[in-house]
């Protein structure tokens, strides 16, 4: 469910399963997703629209009613890129943002009730 006002990036570490992310890693993933959208480049269909499912009980910290986008956030400071010669799985974790790059949330498939469901990451 979307909140009415955006918030700052998390001040501490965000934990998704066993992966930990800093604000700078979150920002880098958002910037990569926005850059790909602006370049009309969608490796492995990312970024793509994120749909806020009430059953997932995730609060999006961005204003308005969307659309929101999801892009993989990768462990160890890597930036997701899925070129045909260098395929890397998008993993389980995603950063959610607006088309203008406003931070909304960090979510994970780890621990979700369904295969393609999400839960909020700790510290988000």
mmCIF file with all atom_site columns, C-alpha atoms in Angstrom:
data_model
loop_
_atom_site.group_PDB
_atom_site.id
_atom_site.type_symbol
_atom_site.label_atom_id
_atom_site.label_alt_id
_atom_site.label_comp_id
_atom_site.label_asym_id
_atom_site.label_entity_id
_atom_site.label_seq_id
_atom_site.pdbx_PDB_ins_code
_atom_site.Cartn_x
_atom_site.Cartn_y
_atom_site.Cartn_z
_atom_site.occupancy
_atom_site.B_iso_or_equiv
_atom_site.pdbx_formal_charge
_atom_site.auth_seq_id
_atom_site.auth_comp_id
_atom_site.auth_asym_id
_atom_site.auth_atom_id
_atom_site.pdbx_PDB_model_num
ATOM 1   C CA . UNK A 1 1   ? 0.000  0.000   0.000   1.00 0.00 ? 1   UNK A CA 1
ATOM 2   C CA . UNK A 1 2   ? 1.534  3.318   -1.035  1.00 0.00 ? 2   UNK A CA 1
ATOM 3   C CA . UNK A 1 3   ? 2.221  5.967   1.562   1.00 0.00 ? 3   UNK A CA 1
ATOM 4   C CA . UNK A 1 4   ? 1.349  9.556   0.746   1.00 0.00 ? 4   UNK A CA 1
ATOM 5   C CA . UNK A 1 5   ? 4.828  11.060  1.149   1.00 0.00 ? 5   UNK A CA 1
ATOM 6   C CA . UNK A 1 6   ? 8.224  9.840   -0.005  1.00 0.00 ? 6   UNK A CA 1
ATOM 7   C CA . UNK A 1 7   ? 10.895 9.155   2.552   1.00 0.00 ? 7   UNK A CA 1
ATOM 8   C CA . UNK A 1 8   ? 14.652 9.161   2.507   1.00 0.00 ? 8   UNK A CA 1
ATOM 9   C CA . UNK A 1 9   ? 16.685 6.097   1.727   1.00 0.00 ? 9   UNK A CA 1
ATOM 10  C CA . UNK A 1 10  ? 17.181 3.825   4.739   1.00 0.00 ? 10  UNK A CA 1
ATOM 11  C CA . UNK A 1 11  ? 19.892 5.149   7.040   1.00 0.00 ? 11  UNK A CA 1
ATOM 12  C CA . UNK A 1 12  ? 21.136 1.699   7.990   1.00 0.00 ? 12  UNK A CA 1
ATOM 13  C CA . UNK A 1 13  ? 21.650 -1.625  6.321   1.00 0.00 ? 13  UNK A CA 1
ATOM 14  C CA . UNK A 1 14  ? 18.685 -3.277  4.595   1.00 0.00 ? 14  UNK A CA 1
ATOM 15  C CA . UNK A 1 15  ? 18.656 -7.078  4.867   1.00 0.00 ? 15  UNK A CA 1
ATOM 16  C CA . UNK A 1 16  ? 16.937 -9.314  2.307   1.00 0.00 ? 16  UNK A CA 1
ATOM 17  C CA . UNK A 1 17  ? 17.369 -12.930 3.359   1.00 0.00 ? 17  UNK A CA 1
ATOM 18  C CA . UNK A 1 18  ? 21.144 -13.233 3.807   1.00 0.00 ? 18  UNK A CA 1
ATOM 19  C CA . UNK A 1 19  ? 21.942 -10.242 1.543   1.00 0.00 ? 19  UNK A CA 1
ATOM 20  C CA . UNK A 1 20  ? 22.704 -6.827  3.007   1.00 0.00 ? 20  UNK A CA 1
ATOM 21  C CA . UNK A 1 21  ? 22.445 -3.496  1.165   1.00 0.00 ? 21  UNK A CA 1
ATOM 22  C CA . UNK A 1 22  ? 23.565 0.034   1.977   1.00 0.00 ? 22  UNK A CA 1
ATOM 23  C CA . UNK A 1 23  ? 21.884 3.241   0.833   1.00 0.00 ? 23  UNK A CA 1
ATOM 24  C CA . UNK A 1 24  ? 24.602 3.646   -1.803  1.00 0.00 ? 24  UNK A CA 1
ATOM 25  C CA . UNK A 1 25  ? 23.882 0.151   -3.225  1.00 0.00 ? 25  UNK A CA 1
ATOM 26  C CA . UNK A 1 26  ? 20.156 0.966   -3.306  1.00 0.00 ? 26  UNK A CA 1
ATOM 27  C CA . UNK A 1 27  ? 20.855 4.259   -5.081  1.00 0.00 ? 27  UNK A CA 1
ATOM 28  C CA . UNK A 1 28  ? 23.153 2.540   -7.603  1.00 0.00 ? 28  UNK A CA 1
ATOM 29  C CA . UNK A 1 29  ? 20.455 -0.043  -8.437  1.00 0.00 ? 29  UNK A CA 1
ATOM 30  C CA . UNK A 1 30  ? 17.790 2.660   -8.854  1.00 0.00 ? 30  UNK A CA 1
ATOM 31  C CA . UNK A 1 31  ? 20.114 4.706   -11.085 1.00 0.00 ? 31  UNK A CA 1
ATOM 32  C CA . UNK A 1 32  ? 20.884 1.641   -13.232 1.00 0.00 ? 32  UNK A CA 1
ATOM 33  C CA . UNK A 1 33  ? 17.175 0.892   -13.612 1.00 0.00 ? 33  UNK A CA 1
ATOM 34  C CA . UNK A 1 34  ? 16.325 4.487   -14.552 1.00 0.00 ? 34  UNK A CA 1
ATOM 35  C CA . UNK A 1 35  ? 19.276 4.622   -16.980 1.00 0.00 ? 35  UNK A CA 1
ATOM 36  C CA . UNK A 1 36  ? 18.068 1.407   -18.648 1.00 0.00 ? 36  UNK A CA 1
ATOM 37  C CA . UNK A 1 37  ? 14.523 2.776   -18.942 1.00 0.00 ? 37  UNK A CA 1
ATOM 38  C CA . UNK A 1 38  ? 15.771 6.061   -20.391 1.00 0.00 ? 38  UNK A CA 1
ATOM 39  C CA . UNK A 1 39  ? 17.935 4.133   -22.890 1.00 0.00 ? 39  UNK A CA 1
ATOM 40  C CA . UNK A 1 40  ? 15.031 1.839   -23.792 1.00 0.00 ? 40  UNK A CA 1
ATOM 41  C CA . UNK A 1 41  ? 17.245 -1.073  -22.689 1.00 0.00 ? 41  UNK A CA 1
ATOM 42  C CA . UNK A 1 42  ? 15.451 -3.854  -20.818 1.00 0.00 ? 42  UNK A CA 1
ATOM 43  C CA . UNK A 1 43  ? 17.854 -6.692  -20.013 1.00 0.00 ? 43  UNK A CA 1
ATOM 44  C CA . UNK A 1 44  ? 15.870 -9.801  -19.125 1.00 0.00 ? 44  UNK A CA 1
ATOM 45  C CA . UNK A 1 45  ? 12.752 -7.570  -19.067 1.00 0.00 ? 45  UNK A CA 1
ATOM 46  C CA . UNK A 1 46  ? 14.075 -5.309  -16.249 1.00 0.00 ? 46  UNK A CA 1
ATOM 47  C CA . UNK A 1 47  ? 13.104 -2.826  -15.165 1.00 0.00 ? 47  UNK A CA 1
ATOM 48  C CA . UNK A 1 48  ? 9.448  -3.668  -15.415 1.00 0.00 ? 48  UNK A CA 1
ATOM 49  C CA . UNK A 1 49  ? 6.344  -2.460  -13.697 1.00 0.00 ? 49  UNK A CA 1
ATOM 50  C CA . UNK A 1 50  ? 5.833  -3.471  -10.084 1.00 0.00 ? 50  UNK A CA 1
ATOM 51  C CA . UNK A 1 51  ? 2.258  -4.081  -8.987  1.00 0.00 ? 51  UNK A CA 1
ATOM 52  C CA . UNK A 1 52  ? 1.407  -3.304  -5.381  1.00 0.00 ? 52  UNK A CA 1
ATOM 53  C CA . UNK A 1 53  ? -0.382 -6.420  -4.108  1.00 0.00 ? 53  UNK A CA 1
ATOM 54  C CA . UNK A 1 54  ? -2.343 -5.857  -0.907  1.00 0.00 ? 54  UNK A CA 1
ATOM 55  C CA . UNK A 1 55  ? -1.768 -9.498  0.108   1.00 0.00 ? 55  UNK A CA 1
ATOM 56  C CA . UNK A 1 56  ? 1.992  -8.853  0.304   1.00 0.00 ? 56  UNK A CA 1
ATOM 57  C CA . UNK A 1 57  ? 1.533  -6.150  2.986   1.00 0.00 ? 57  UNK A CA 1
ATOM 58  C CA . UNK A 1 58  ? 4.398  -4.001  1.644   1.00 0.00 ? 58  UNK A CA 1
ATOM 59  C CA . UNK A 1 59  ? 4.427  -0.250  2.231   1.00 0.00 ? 59  UNK A CA 1
ATOM 60  C CA . UNK A 1 60  ? 5.772  1.725   -0.705  1.00 0.00 ? 60  UNK A CA 1
ATOM 61  C CA . UNK A 1 61  ? 7.342  4.949   0.471   1.00 0.00 ? 61  UNK A CA 1
ATOM 62  C CA . UNK A 1 62  ? 6.629  7.030   -2.599  1.00 0.00 ? 62  UNK A CA 1
ATOM 63  C CA . UNK A 1 63  ? 3.838  9.411   -3.406  1.00 0.00 ? 63  UNK A CA 1
ATOM 64  C CA . UNK A 1 64  ? 1.073  8.910   -5.922  1.00 0.00 ? 64  UNK A CA 1
ATOM 65  C CA . UNK A 1 65  ? -0.493 5.788   -7.313  1.00 0.00 ? 65  UNK A CA 1
ATOM 66  C CA . UNK A 1 66  ? 2.302  4.622   -9.598  1.00 0.00 ? 66  UNK A CA 1
ATOM 67  C CA . UNK A 1 67  ? 3.390  3.277   -11.883 1.00 0.00 ? 67  UNK A CA 1
ATOM 68  C CA . UNK A 1 68  ? 6.278  1.833   -9.920  1.00 0.00 ? 68  UNK A CA 1
ATOM 69  C CA . UNK A 1 69  ? 9.137  -0.190  -11.331 1.00 0.00 ? 69  UNK A CA 1
ATOM 70  C CA . UNK A 1 70  ? 11.272 -3.033  -10.037 1.00 0.00 ? 70  UNK A CA 1
ATOM 71  C CA . UNK A 1 71  ? 14.909 -3.694  -10.797 1.00 0.00 ? 71  UNK A CA 1
ATOM 72  C CA . UNK A 1 72  ? 17.244 -6.327  -9.362  1.00 0.00 ? 72  UNK A CA 1
ATOM 73  C CA . UNK A 1 73  ? 19.550 -5.253  -6.572  1.00 0.00 ? 73  UNK A CA 1
ATOM 74  C CA . UNK A 1 74  ? 22.573 -7.504  -6.472  1.00 0.00 ? 74  UNK A CA 1
ATOM 75  C CA . UNK A 1 75  ? 24.826 -8.520  -3.569  1.00 0.00 ? 75  UNK A CA 1
ATOM 76  C CA . UNK A 1 76  ? 28.450 -7.387  -3.301  1.00 0.00 ? 76  UNK A CA 1
ATOM 77  C CA . UNK A 1 77  ? 27.927 -4.068  -5.066  1.00 0.00 ? 77  UNK A CA 1
ATOM 78  C CA . UNK A 1 78  ? 27.300 -5.594  -8.479  1.00 0.00 ? 78  UNK A CA 1
ATOM 79  C CA . UNK A 1 79  ? 24.917 -3.865  -10.889 1.00 0.00 ? 79  UNK A CA 1
ATOM 80  C CA . UNK A 1 80  ? 22.446 -6.093  -12.705 1.00 0.00 ? 80  UNK A CA 1
ATOM 81  C CA . UNK A 1 81  ? 23.072 -6.503  -16.434 1.00 0.00 ? 81  UNK A CA 1
ATOM 82  C CA . UNK A 1 82  ? 21.837 -9.375  -18.542 1.00 0.00 ? 82  UNK A CA 1
ATOM 83  C CA . UNK A 1 83  ? 23.567 -9.148  -21.862 1.00 0.00 ? 83  UNK A CA 1
ATOM 84  C CA . UNK A 1 84  ? 23.425 -12.331 -23.905 1.00 0.00 ? 84  UNK A CA 1
ATOM 85  C CA . UNK A 1 85  ? 27.171 -12.887 -23.506 1.00 0.00 ? 85  UNK A CA 1
ATOM 86  C CA . UNK A 1 86  ? 27.153 -12.262 -19.763 1.00 0.00 ? 86  UNK A CA 1
ATOM 87  C CA . UNK A 1 87  ? 23.864 -13.616 -18.367 1.00 0.00 ? 87  UNK A CA 1
ATOM 88  C CA . UNK A 1 88  ? 23.518 -13.343 -14.605 1.00 0.00 ? 88  UNK A CA 1
ATOM 89  C CA . UNK A 1 89  ? 20.390 -14.375 -12.734 1.00 0.00 ? 89  UNK A CA 1
ATOM 90  C CA . UNK A 1 90  ? 18.471 -11.400 -11.335 1.00 0.00 ? 90  UNK A CA 1
ATOM 91  C CA . UNK A 1 91  ? 18.431 -13.147 -7.951  1.00 0.00 ? 91  UNK A CA 1
ATOM 92  C CA . UNK A 1 92  ? 15.729 -12.668 -5.351  1.00 0.00 ? 92  UNK A CA 1
ATOM 93  C CA . UNK A 1 93  ? 15.958 -9.012  -4.345  1.00 0.00 ? 93  UNK A CA 1
ATOM 94  C CA . UNK A 1 94  ? 14.467 -5.931  -6.012  1.00 0.00 ? 94  UNK A CA 1
ATOM 95  C CA . UNK A 1 95  ? 14.476 -2.191  -5.536  1.00 0.00 ? 95  UNK A CA 1
ATOM 96  C CA . UNK A 1 96  ? 11.161 -0.440  -6.241  1.00 0.00 ? 96  UNK A CA 1
ATOM 97  C CA . UNK A 1 97  ? 11.174 3.119   -7.597  1.00 0.00 ? 97  UNK A CA 1
ATOM 98  C CA . UNK A 1 98  ? 9.245  5.624   -9.715  1.00 0.00 ? 98  UNK A CA 1
ATOM 99  C CA . UNK A 1 99  ? 10.150 6.453   -13.328 1.00 0.00 ? 99  UNK A CA 1
ATOM 100 C CA . UNK A 1 100 ? 11.895 9.579   -12.063 1.00 0.00 ? 100 UNK A CA 1
ATOM 101 C CA . UNK A 1 101 ? 14.064 7.530   -9.695  1.00 0.00 ? 101 UNK A CA 1
ATOM 102 C CA . UNK A 1 102 ? 12.267 8.173   -6.412  1.00 0.00 ? 102 UNK A CA 1
ATOM 103 C CA . UNK A 1 103 ? 12.999 5.393   -3.919  1.00 0.00 ? 103 UNK A CA 1
ATOM 104 C CA . UNK A 1 104 ? 9.985  3.373   -2.814  1.00 0.00 ? 104 UNK A CA 1
ATOM 105 C CA . UNK A 1 105 ? 11.133 0.104   -1.178  1.00 0.00 ? 105 UNK A CA 1
ATOM 106 C CA . UNK A 1 106 ? 13.484 -2.854  -1.184  1.00 0.00 ? 106 UNK A CA 1
ATOM 107 C CA . UNK A 1 107 ? 11.709 -6.216  -1.402  1.00 0.00 ? 107 UNK A CA 1
ATOM 108 C CA . UNK A 1 108 ? 12.655 -9.864  -1.755  1.00 0.00 ? 108 UNK A CA 1
ATOM 109 C CA . UNK A 1 109 ? 11.203 -13.142 -2.961  1.00 0.00 ? 109 UNK A CA 1
ATOM 110 C CA . UNK A 1 110 ? 12.983 -14.826 -0.014  1.00 0.00 ? 110 UNK A CA 1
ATOM 111 C CA . UNK A 1 111 ? 10.338 -15.866 2.505   1.00 0.00 ? 111 UNK A CA 1
ATOM 112 C CA . UNK A 1 112 ? 7.379  -14.808 0.338   1.00 0.00 ? 112 UNK A CA 1
ATOM 113 C CA . UNK A 1 113 ? 4.179  -16.860 0.460   1.00 0.00 ? 113 UNK A CA 1
ATOM 114 C CA . UNK A 1 114 ? 4.241  -17.553 -3.287  1.00 0.00 ? 114 UNK A CA 1
ATOM 115 C CA . UNK A 1 115 ? 6.914  -18.156 -5.923  1.00 0.00 ? 115 UNK A CA 1
ATOM 116 C CA . UNK A 1 116 ? 6.532  -14.722 -7.498  1.00 0.00 ? 116 UNK A CA 1
ATOM 117 C CA . UNK A 1 117 ? 5.450  -12.899 -4.336  1.00 0.00 ? 117 UNK A CA 1
ATOM 118 C CA . UNK A 1 118 ? 7.472  -10.387 -2.338  1.00 0.00 ? 118 UNK A CA 1
ATOM 119 C CA . UNK A 1 119 ? 8.037  -9.429  1.278   1.00 0.00 ? 119 UNK A CA 1
ATOM 120 C CA . UNK A 1 120 ? 9.654  -6.268  2.598   1.00 0.00 ? 120 UNK A CA 1
ATOM 121 C CA . UNK A 1 121 ? 13.327 -6.472  3.476   1.00 0.00 ? 121 UNK A CA 1
ATOM 122 C CA . UNK A 1 122 ? 14.377 -5.864  7.090   1.00 0.00 ? 122 UNK A CA 1
ATOM 123 C CA . UNK A 1 123 ? 15.396 -2.295  7.764   1.00 0.00 ? 123 UNK A CA 1
ATOM 124 C CA . UNK A 1 124 ? 13.519 -0.937  4.763   1.00 0.00 ? 124 UNK A CA 1
#
